[in-house]
CSV table of C-alpha atoms and ligand atoms in Angstrom, one decimal:
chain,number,residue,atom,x,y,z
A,23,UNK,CA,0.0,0.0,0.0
A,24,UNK,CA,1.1,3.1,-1.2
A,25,UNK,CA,-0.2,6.8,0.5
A,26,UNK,CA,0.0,9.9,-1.9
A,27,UNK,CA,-1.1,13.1,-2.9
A,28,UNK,CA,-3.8,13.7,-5.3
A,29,UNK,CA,-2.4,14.3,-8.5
A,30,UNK,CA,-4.6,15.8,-11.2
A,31,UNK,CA,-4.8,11.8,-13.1
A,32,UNK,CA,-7.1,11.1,-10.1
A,33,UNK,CA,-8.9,14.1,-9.8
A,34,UNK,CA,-11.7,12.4,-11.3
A,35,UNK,CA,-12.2,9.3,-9.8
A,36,UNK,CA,-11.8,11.7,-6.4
A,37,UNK,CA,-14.5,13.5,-7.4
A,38,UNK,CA,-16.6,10.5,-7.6
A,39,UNK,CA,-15.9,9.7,-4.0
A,40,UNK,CA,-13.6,6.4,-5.8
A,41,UNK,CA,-17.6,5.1,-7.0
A,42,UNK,CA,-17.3,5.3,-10.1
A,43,UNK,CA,-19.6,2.2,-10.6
A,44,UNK,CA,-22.3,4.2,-8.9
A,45,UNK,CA,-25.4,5.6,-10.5
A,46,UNK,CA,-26.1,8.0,-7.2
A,47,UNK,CA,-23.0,9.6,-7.4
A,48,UNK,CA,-23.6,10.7,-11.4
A,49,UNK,CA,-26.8,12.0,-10.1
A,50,UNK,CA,-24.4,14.5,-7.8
A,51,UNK,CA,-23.9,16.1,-10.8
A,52,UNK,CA,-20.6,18.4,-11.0
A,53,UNK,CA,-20.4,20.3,-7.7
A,54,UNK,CA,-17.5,18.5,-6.4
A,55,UNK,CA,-15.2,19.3,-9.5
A,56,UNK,CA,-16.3,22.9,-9.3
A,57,UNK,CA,-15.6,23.0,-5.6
A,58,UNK,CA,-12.4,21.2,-6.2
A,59,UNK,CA,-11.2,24.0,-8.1
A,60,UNK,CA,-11.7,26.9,-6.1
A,61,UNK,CA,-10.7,24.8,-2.5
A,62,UNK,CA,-6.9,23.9,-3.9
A,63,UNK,CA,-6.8,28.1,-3.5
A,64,UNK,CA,-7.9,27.9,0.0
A,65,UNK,CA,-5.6,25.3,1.4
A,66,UNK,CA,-7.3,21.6,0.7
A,67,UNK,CA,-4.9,18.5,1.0
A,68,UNK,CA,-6.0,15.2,-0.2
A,69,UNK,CA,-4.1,12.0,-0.2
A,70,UNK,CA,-5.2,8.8,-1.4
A,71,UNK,CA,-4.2,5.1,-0.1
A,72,UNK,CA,-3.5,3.2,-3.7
A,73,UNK,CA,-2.9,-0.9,-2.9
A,74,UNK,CA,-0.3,-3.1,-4.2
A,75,UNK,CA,-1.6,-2.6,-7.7
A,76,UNK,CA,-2.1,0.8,-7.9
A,77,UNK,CA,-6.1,1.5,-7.4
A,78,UNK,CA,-7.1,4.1,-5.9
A,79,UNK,CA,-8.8,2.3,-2.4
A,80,UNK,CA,-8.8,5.1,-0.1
A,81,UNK,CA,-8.9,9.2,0.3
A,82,UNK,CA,-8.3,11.5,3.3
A,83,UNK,CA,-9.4,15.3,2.6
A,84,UNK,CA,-8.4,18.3,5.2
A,85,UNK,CA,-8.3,22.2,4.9
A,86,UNK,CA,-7.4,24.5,7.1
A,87,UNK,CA,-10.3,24.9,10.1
A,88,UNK,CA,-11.2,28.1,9.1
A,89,UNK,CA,-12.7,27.0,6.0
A,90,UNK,CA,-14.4,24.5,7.6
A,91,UNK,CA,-17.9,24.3,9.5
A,92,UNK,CA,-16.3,24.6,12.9
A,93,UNK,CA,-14.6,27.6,14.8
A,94,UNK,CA,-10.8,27.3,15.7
A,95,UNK,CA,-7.7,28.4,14.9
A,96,UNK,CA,-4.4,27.0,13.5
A,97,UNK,CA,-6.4,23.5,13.3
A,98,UNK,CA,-6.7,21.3,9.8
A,99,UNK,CA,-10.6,19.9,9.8
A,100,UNK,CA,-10.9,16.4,8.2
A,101,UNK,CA,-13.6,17.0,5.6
A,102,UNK,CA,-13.5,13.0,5.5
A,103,UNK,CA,-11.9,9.9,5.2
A,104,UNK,CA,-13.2,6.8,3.3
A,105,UNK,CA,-11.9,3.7,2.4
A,106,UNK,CA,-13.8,1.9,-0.3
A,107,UNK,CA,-15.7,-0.6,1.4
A,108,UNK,CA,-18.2,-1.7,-1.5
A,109,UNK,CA,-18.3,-4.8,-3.3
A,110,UNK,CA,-19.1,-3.2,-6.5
A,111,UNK,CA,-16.6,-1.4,-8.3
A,112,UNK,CA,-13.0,-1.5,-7.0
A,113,UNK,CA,-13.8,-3.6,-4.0
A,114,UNK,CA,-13.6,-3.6,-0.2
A,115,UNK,CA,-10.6,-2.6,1.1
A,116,UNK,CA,-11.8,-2.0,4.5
A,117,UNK,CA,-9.8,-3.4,7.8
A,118,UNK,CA,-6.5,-3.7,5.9
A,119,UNK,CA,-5.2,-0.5,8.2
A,120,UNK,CA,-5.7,1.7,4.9
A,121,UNK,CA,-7.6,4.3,7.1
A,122,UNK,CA,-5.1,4.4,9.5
A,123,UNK,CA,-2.2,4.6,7.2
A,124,UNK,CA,-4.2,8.0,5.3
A,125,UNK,CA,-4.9,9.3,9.1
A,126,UNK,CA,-1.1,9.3,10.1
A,127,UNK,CA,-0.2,10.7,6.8
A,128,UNK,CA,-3.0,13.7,7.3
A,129,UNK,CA,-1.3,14.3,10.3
A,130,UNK,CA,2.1,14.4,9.8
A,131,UNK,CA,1.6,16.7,6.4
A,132,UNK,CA,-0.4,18.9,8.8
A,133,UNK,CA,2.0,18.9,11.5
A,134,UNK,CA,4.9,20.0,8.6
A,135,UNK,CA,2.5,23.0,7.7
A,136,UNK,CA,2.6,24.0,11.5
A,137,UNK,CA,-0.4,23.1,12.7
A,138,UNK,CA,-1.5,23.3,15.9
A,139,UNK,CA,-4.0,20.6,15.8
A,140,UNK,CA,-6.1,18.3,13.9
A,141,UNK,CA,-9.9,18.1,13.7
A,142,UNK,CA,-12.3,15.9,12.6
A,143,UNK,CA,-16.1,15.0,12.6
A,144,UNK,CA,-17.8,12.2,13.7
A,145,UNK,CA,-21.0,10.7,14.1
A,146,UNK,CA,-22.1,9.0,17.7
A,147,UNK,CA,-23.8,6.5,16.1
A,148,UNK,CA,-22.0,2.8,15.2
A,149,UNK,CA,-22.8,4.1,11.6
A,150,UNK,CA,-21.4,6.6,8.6
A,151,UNK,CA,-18.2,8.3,9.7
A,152,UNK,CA,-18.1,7.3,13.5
A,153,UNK,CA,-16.7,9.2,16.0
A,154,UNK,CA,-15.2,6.2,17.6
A,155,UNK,CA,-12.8,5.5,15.0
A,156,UNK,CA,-11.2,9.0,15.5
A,157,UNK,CA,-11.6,8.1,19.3
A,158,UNK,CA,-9.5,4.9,18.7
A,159,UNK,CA,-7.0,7.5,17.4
A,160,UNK,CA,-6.2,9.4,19.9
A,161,UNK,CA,-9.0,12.2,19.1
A,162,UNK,CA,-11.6,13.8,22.2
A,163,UNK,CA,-15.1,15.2,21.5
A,164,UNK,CA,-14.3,19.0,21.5
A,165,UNK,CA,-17.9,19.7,20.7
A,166,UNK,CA,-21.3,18.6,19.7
A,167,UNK,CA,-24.2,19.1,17.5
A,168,UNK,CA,-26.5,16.4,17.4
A,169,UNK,CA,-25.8,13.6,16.6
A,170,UNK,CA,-22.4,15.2,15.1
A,171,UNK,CA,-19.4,15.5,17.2
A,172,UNK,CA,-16.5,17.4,16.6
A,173,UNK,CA,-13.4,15.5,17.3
A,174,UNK,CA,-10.2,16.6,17.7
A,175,UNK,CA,-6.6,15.9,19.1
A,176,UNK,CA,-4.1,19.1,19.8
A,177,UNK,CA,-0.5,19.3,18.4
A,178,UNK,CA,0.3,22.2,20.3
A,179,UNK,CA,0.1,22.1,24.5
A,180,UNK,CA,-1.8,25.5,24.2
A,181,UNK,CA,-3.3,24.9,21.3
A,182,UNK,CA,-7.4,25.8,21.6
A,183,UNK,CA,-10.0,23.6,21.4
A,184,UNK,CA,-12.6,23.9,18.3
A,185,UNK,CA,-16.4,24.3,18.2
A,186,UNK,CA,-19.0,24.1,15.9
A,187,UNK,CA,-20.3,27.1,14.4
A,188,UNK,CA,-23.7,26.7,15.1
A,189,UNK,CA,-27.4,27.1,12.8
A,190,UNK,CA,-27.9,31.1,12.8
A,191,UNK,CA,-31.0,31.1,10.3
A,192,UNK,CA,-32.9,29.0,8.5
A,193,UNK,CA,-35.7,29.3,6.0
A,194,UNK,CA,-39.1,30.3,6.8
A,195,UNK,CA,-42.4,29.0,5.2
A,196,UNK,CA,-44.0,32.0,2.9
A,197,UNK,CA,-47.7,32.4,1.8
A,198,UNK,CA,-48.8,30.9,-1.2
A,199,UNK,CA,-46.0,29.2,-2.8
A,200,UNK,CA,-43.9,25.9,-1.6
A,201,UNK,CA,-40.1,26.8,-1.1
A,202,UNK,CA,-37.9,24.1,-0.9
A,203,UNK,CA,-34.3,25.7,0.0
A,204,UNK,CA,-30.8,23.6,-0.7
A,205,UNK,CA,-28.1,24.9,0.9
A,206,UNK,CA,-24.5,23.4,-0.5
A,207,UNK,CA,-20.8,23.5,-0.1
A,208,UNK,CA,-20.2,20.9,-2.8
A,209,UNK,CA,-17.7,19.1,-1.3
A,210,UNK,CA,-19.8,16.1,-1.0
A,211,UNK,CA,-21.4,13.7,-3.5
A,212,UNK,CA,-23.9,12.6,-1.0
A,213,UNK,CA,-25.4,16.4,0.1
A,214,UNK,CA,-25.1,17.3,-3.6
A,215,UNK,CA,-26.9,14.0,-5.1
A,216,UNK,CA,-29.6,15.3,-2.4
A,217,UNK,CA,-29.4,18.8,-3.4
A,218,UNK,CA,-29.8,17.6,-6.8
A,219,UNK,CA,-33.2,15.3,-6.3
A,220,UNK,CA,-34.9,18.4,-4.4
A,221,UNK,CA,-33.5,20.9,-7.7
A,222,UNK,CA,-35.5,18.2,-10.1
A,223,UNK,CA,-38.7,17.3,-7.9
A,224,UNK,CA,-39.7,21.0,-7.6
A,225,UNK,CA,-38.9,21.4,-11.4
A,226,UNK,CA,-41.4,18.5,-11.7
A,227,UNK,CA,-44.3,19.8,-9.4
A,228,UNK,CA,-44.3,22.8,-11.3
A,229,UNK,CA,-45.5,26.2,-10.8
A,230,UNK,CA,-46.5,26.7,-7.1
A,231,UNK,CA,-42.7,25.2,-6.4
A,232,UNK,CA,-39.7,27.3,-6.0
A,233,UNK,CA,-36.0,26.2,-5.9
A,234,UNK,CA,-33.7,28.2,-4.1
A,235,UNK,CA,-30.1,27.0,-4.0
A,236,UNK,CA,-27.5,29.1,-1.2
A,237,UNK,CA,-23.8,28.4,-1.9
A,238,UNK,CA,-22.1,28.1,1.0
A,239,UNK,CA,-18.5,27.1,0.0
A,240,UNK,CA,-18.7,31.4,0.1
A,241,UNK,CA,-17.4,31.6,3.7
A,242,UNK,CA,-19.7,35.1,4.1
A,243,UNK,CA,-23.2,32.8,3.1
A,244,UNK,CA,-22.0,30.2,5.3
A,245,UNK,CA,-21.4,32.5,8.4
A,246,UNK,CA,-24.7,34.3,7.7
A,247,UNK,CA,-26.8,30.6,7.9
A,248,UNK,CA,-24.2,29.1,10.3
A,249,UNK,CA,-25.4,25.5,8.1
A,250,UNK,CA,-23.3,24.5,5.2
A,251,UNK,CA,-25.9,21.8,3.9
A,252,UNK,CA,-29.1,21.1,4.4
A,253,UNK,CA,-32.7,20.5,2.4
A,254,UNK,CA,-35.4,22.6,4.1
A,255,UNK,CA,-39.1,22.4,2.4
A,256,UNK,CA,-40.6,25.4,3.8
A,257,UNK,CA,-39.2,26.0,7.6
A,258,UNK,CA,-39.0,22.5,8.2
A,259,UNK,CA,-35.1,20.3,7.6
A,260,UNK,CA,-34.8,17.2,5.6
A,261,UNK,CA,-32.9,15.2,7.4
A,262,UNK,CA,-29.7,14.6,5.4
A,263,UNK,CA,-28.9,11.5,7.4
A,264,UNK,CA,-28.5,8.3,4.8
A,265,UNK,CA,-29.3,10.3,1.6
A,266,UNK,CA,-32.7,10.5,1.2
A,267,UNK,CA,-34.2,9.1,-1.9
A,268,UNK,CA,-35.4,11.3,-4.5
A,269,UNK,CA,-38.8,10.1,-4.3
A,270,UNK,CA,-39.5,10.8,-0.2
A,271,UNK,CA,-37.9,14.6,-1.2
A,272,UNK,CA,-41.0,14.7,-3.7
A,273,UNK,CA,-43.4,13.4,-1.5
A,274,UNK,CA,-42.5,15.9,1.1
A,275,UNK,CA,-42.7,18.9,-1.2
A,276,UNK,CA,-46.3,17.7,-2.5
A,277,UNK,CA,-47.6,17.3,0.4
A,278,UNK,CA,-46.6,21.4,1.2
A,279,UNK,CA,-48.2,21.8,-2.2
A,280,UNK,CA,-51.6,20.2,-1.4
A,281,UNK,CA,-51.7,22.6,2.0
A,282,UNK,CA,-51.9,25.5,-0.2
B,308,COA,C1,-13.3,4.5,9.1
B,308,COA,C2,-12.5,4.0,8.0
B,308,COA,C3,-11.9,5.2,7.2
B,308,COA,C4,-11.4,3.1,8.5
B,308,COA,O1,-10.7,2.6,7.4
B,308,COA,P1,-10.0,1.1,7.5
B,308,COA,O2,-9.0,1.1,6.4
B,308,COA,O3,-11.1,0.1,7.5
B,308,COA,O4,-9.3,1.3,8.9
B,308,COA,P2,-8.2,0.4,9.5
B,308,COA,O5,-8.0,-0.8,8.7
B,308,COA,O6,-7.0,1.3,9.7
B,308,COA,O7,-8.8,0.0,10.9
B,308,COA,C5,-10.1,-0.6,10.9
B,308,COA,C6,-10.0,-1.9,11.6
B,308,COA,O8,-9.3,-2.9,10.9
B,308,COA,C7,-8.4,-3.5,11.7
B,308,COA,N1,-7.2,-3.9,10.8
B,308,COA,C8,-6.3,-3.1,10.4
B,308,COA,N2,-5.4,-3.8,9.6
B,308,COA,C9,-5.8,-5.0,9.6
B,308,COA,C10,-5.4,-6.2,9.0
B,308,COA,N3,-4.3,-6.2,8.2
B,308,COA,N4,-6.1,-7.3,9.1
B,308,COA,C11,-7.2,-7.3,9.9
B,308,COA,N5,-7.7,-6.3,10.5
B,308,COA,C12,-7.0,-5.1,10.4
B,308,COA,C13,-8.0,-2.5,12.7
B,308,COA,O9,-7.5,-3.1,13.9
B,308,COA,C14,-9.3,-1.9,13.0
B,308,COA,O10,-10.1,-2.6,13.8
B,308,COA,P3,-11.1,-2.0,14.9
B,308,COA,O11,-11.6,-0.6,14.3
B,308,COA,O12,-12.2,-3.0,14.9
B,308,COA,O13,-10.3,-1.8,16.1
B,308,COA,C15,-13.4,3.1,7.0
B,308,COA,O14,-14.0,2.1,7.7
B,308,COA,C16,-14.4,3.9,6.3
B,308,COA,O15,-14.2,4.5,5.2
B,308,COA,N6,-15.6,3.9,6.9
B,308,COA,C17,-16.7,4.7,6.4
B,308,COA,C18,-16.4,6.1,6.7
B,308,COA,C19,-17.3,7.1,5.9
B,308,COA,O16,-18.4,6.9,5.8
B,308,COA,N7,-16.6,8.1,5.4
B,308,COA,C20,-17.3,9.0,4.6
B,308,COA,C21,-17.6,10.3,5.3
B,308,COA,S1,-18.2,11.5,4.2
């Protein structure tokens, strides 16, 4: 196994999240290449686990923590680390210490660029990105939203412990139209597939239905909603937990249509 930095013959199959066998992640559209583009000016990192043969198995991603969705200084913030565990496609590659190989490489490069800690998220439930796994690593819970903790292990004896920056607005329901609001930083395939299924089920509903999309990869945007991605209809959330399918998004919006 071989840890390296992205170099712009993988760009594309990083893009895809390494699933490139996967209709879902087409449906994602092209917000993670244009994101891609403008984050390599604001300090991303990506390195990516290839095995013996030279696929592409796993991917670590990490920009500076002010960029990020939490508050804190001097810090890298792990965007996310995944190691292809599918069958389809390229394979599981899971449990071979791939994840932990791409961790200790995060770390060290973001030691070198003088950082004074690293920070990750995590969810508390034995699912998705856990927060155990980092926990395992010698990361604490700095903070917590949710079910979304933000983990984090210091490089620096003074260095200061991160916090989420936390919802400041959110949409409100207005009289005699259905909006459904998407905000996206575009870094994920999963938020953006979402994003994407709530863009084309108002098209389809038609008139009464009105898209708005906020692009929070703009740090100003993001700091004015404190949320970098989430589906509202009306006031109320969608629940980005496993992505949901496009045609619950279009249920949900209908129903908001028949109450007008
Ligand atoms: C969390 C994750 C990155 C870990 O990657 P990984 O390569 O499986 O991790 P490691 O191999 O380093 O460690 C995992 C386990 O495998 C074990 N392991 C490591 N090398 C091993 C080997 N050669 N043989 C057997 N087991 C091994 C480790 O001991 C560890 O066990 P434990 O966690 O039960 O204690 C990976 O599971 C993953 O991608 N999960 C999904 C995360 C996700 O959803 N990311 C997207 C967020 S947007």
């Amino acid at each position: 196994m071989k840890i390296i930095d992205l170099a712009p013959e993988h760009e594309e199959i990083y893009c895809q999240c390494l699933e490139d066998w996967s209709d879902e992640i087409r449906e994602a559209g092209s917000h993670k290449r244009d994101w891609l583009a403008e984050a390599k000016g604001r300090g991303l990192r990506v390195k990516l686990a290839l095995n013996e043969t030279g696929t592409v198995a796993g991917m670590i991603q990490y920009l500076p923590i002010e960029q990020s969705p939490a508050d804190g200084r001097g810090h890298y913030f792990i965007l996310c680390v995944w190691v292809h565990g599918h069958k389809q496609g390229r394979g599981n590659f899971q449990k071979k210490g791939m994840g932990t190989a791409l961790l200790q490489a995060a770390e060290a490069d973001a030691r070198g660029l003088g950082a004074r800690g690293m920070a990750a998220w995590g969810v508390l439930l034995p699912f998705w990105m856990r927060a155990s796994w980092f926990r395992k690593h010698g990361y604490k819970k700095a903070d917590k939203l949710g079910m979304m903790a933000l983990m984090w292990k210091p490089f620096a004896p003074d260095a200061q412990a991160p916090a989420w920056i936390r919802p400041r607005k959110k949409p409100q329901a207005e009289a005699g139209r259905v909006v459904v609001t998407g905000l996206l930083n575009g870094w994920c395939p999963a938020m953006s597939m979402v994003h994407e299924r709530a863009r084309r089920a108002a098209a389809e509903l038609g008139g009464a239905v009105e898209f708005r999309e906020i692009r929070t990869a703009d740090r100003d945007v993001f700091l004015e909603w404190g949320i970098s991605d989430a589906l509202f209809v009306d006031g109320k959330e969608i629940r980005n937990g496993p992505p949901p399918k496009y045609e619950k998004i279009k249920r949900k919006i209908a129903r908001q249509v028949r109450k007008l």
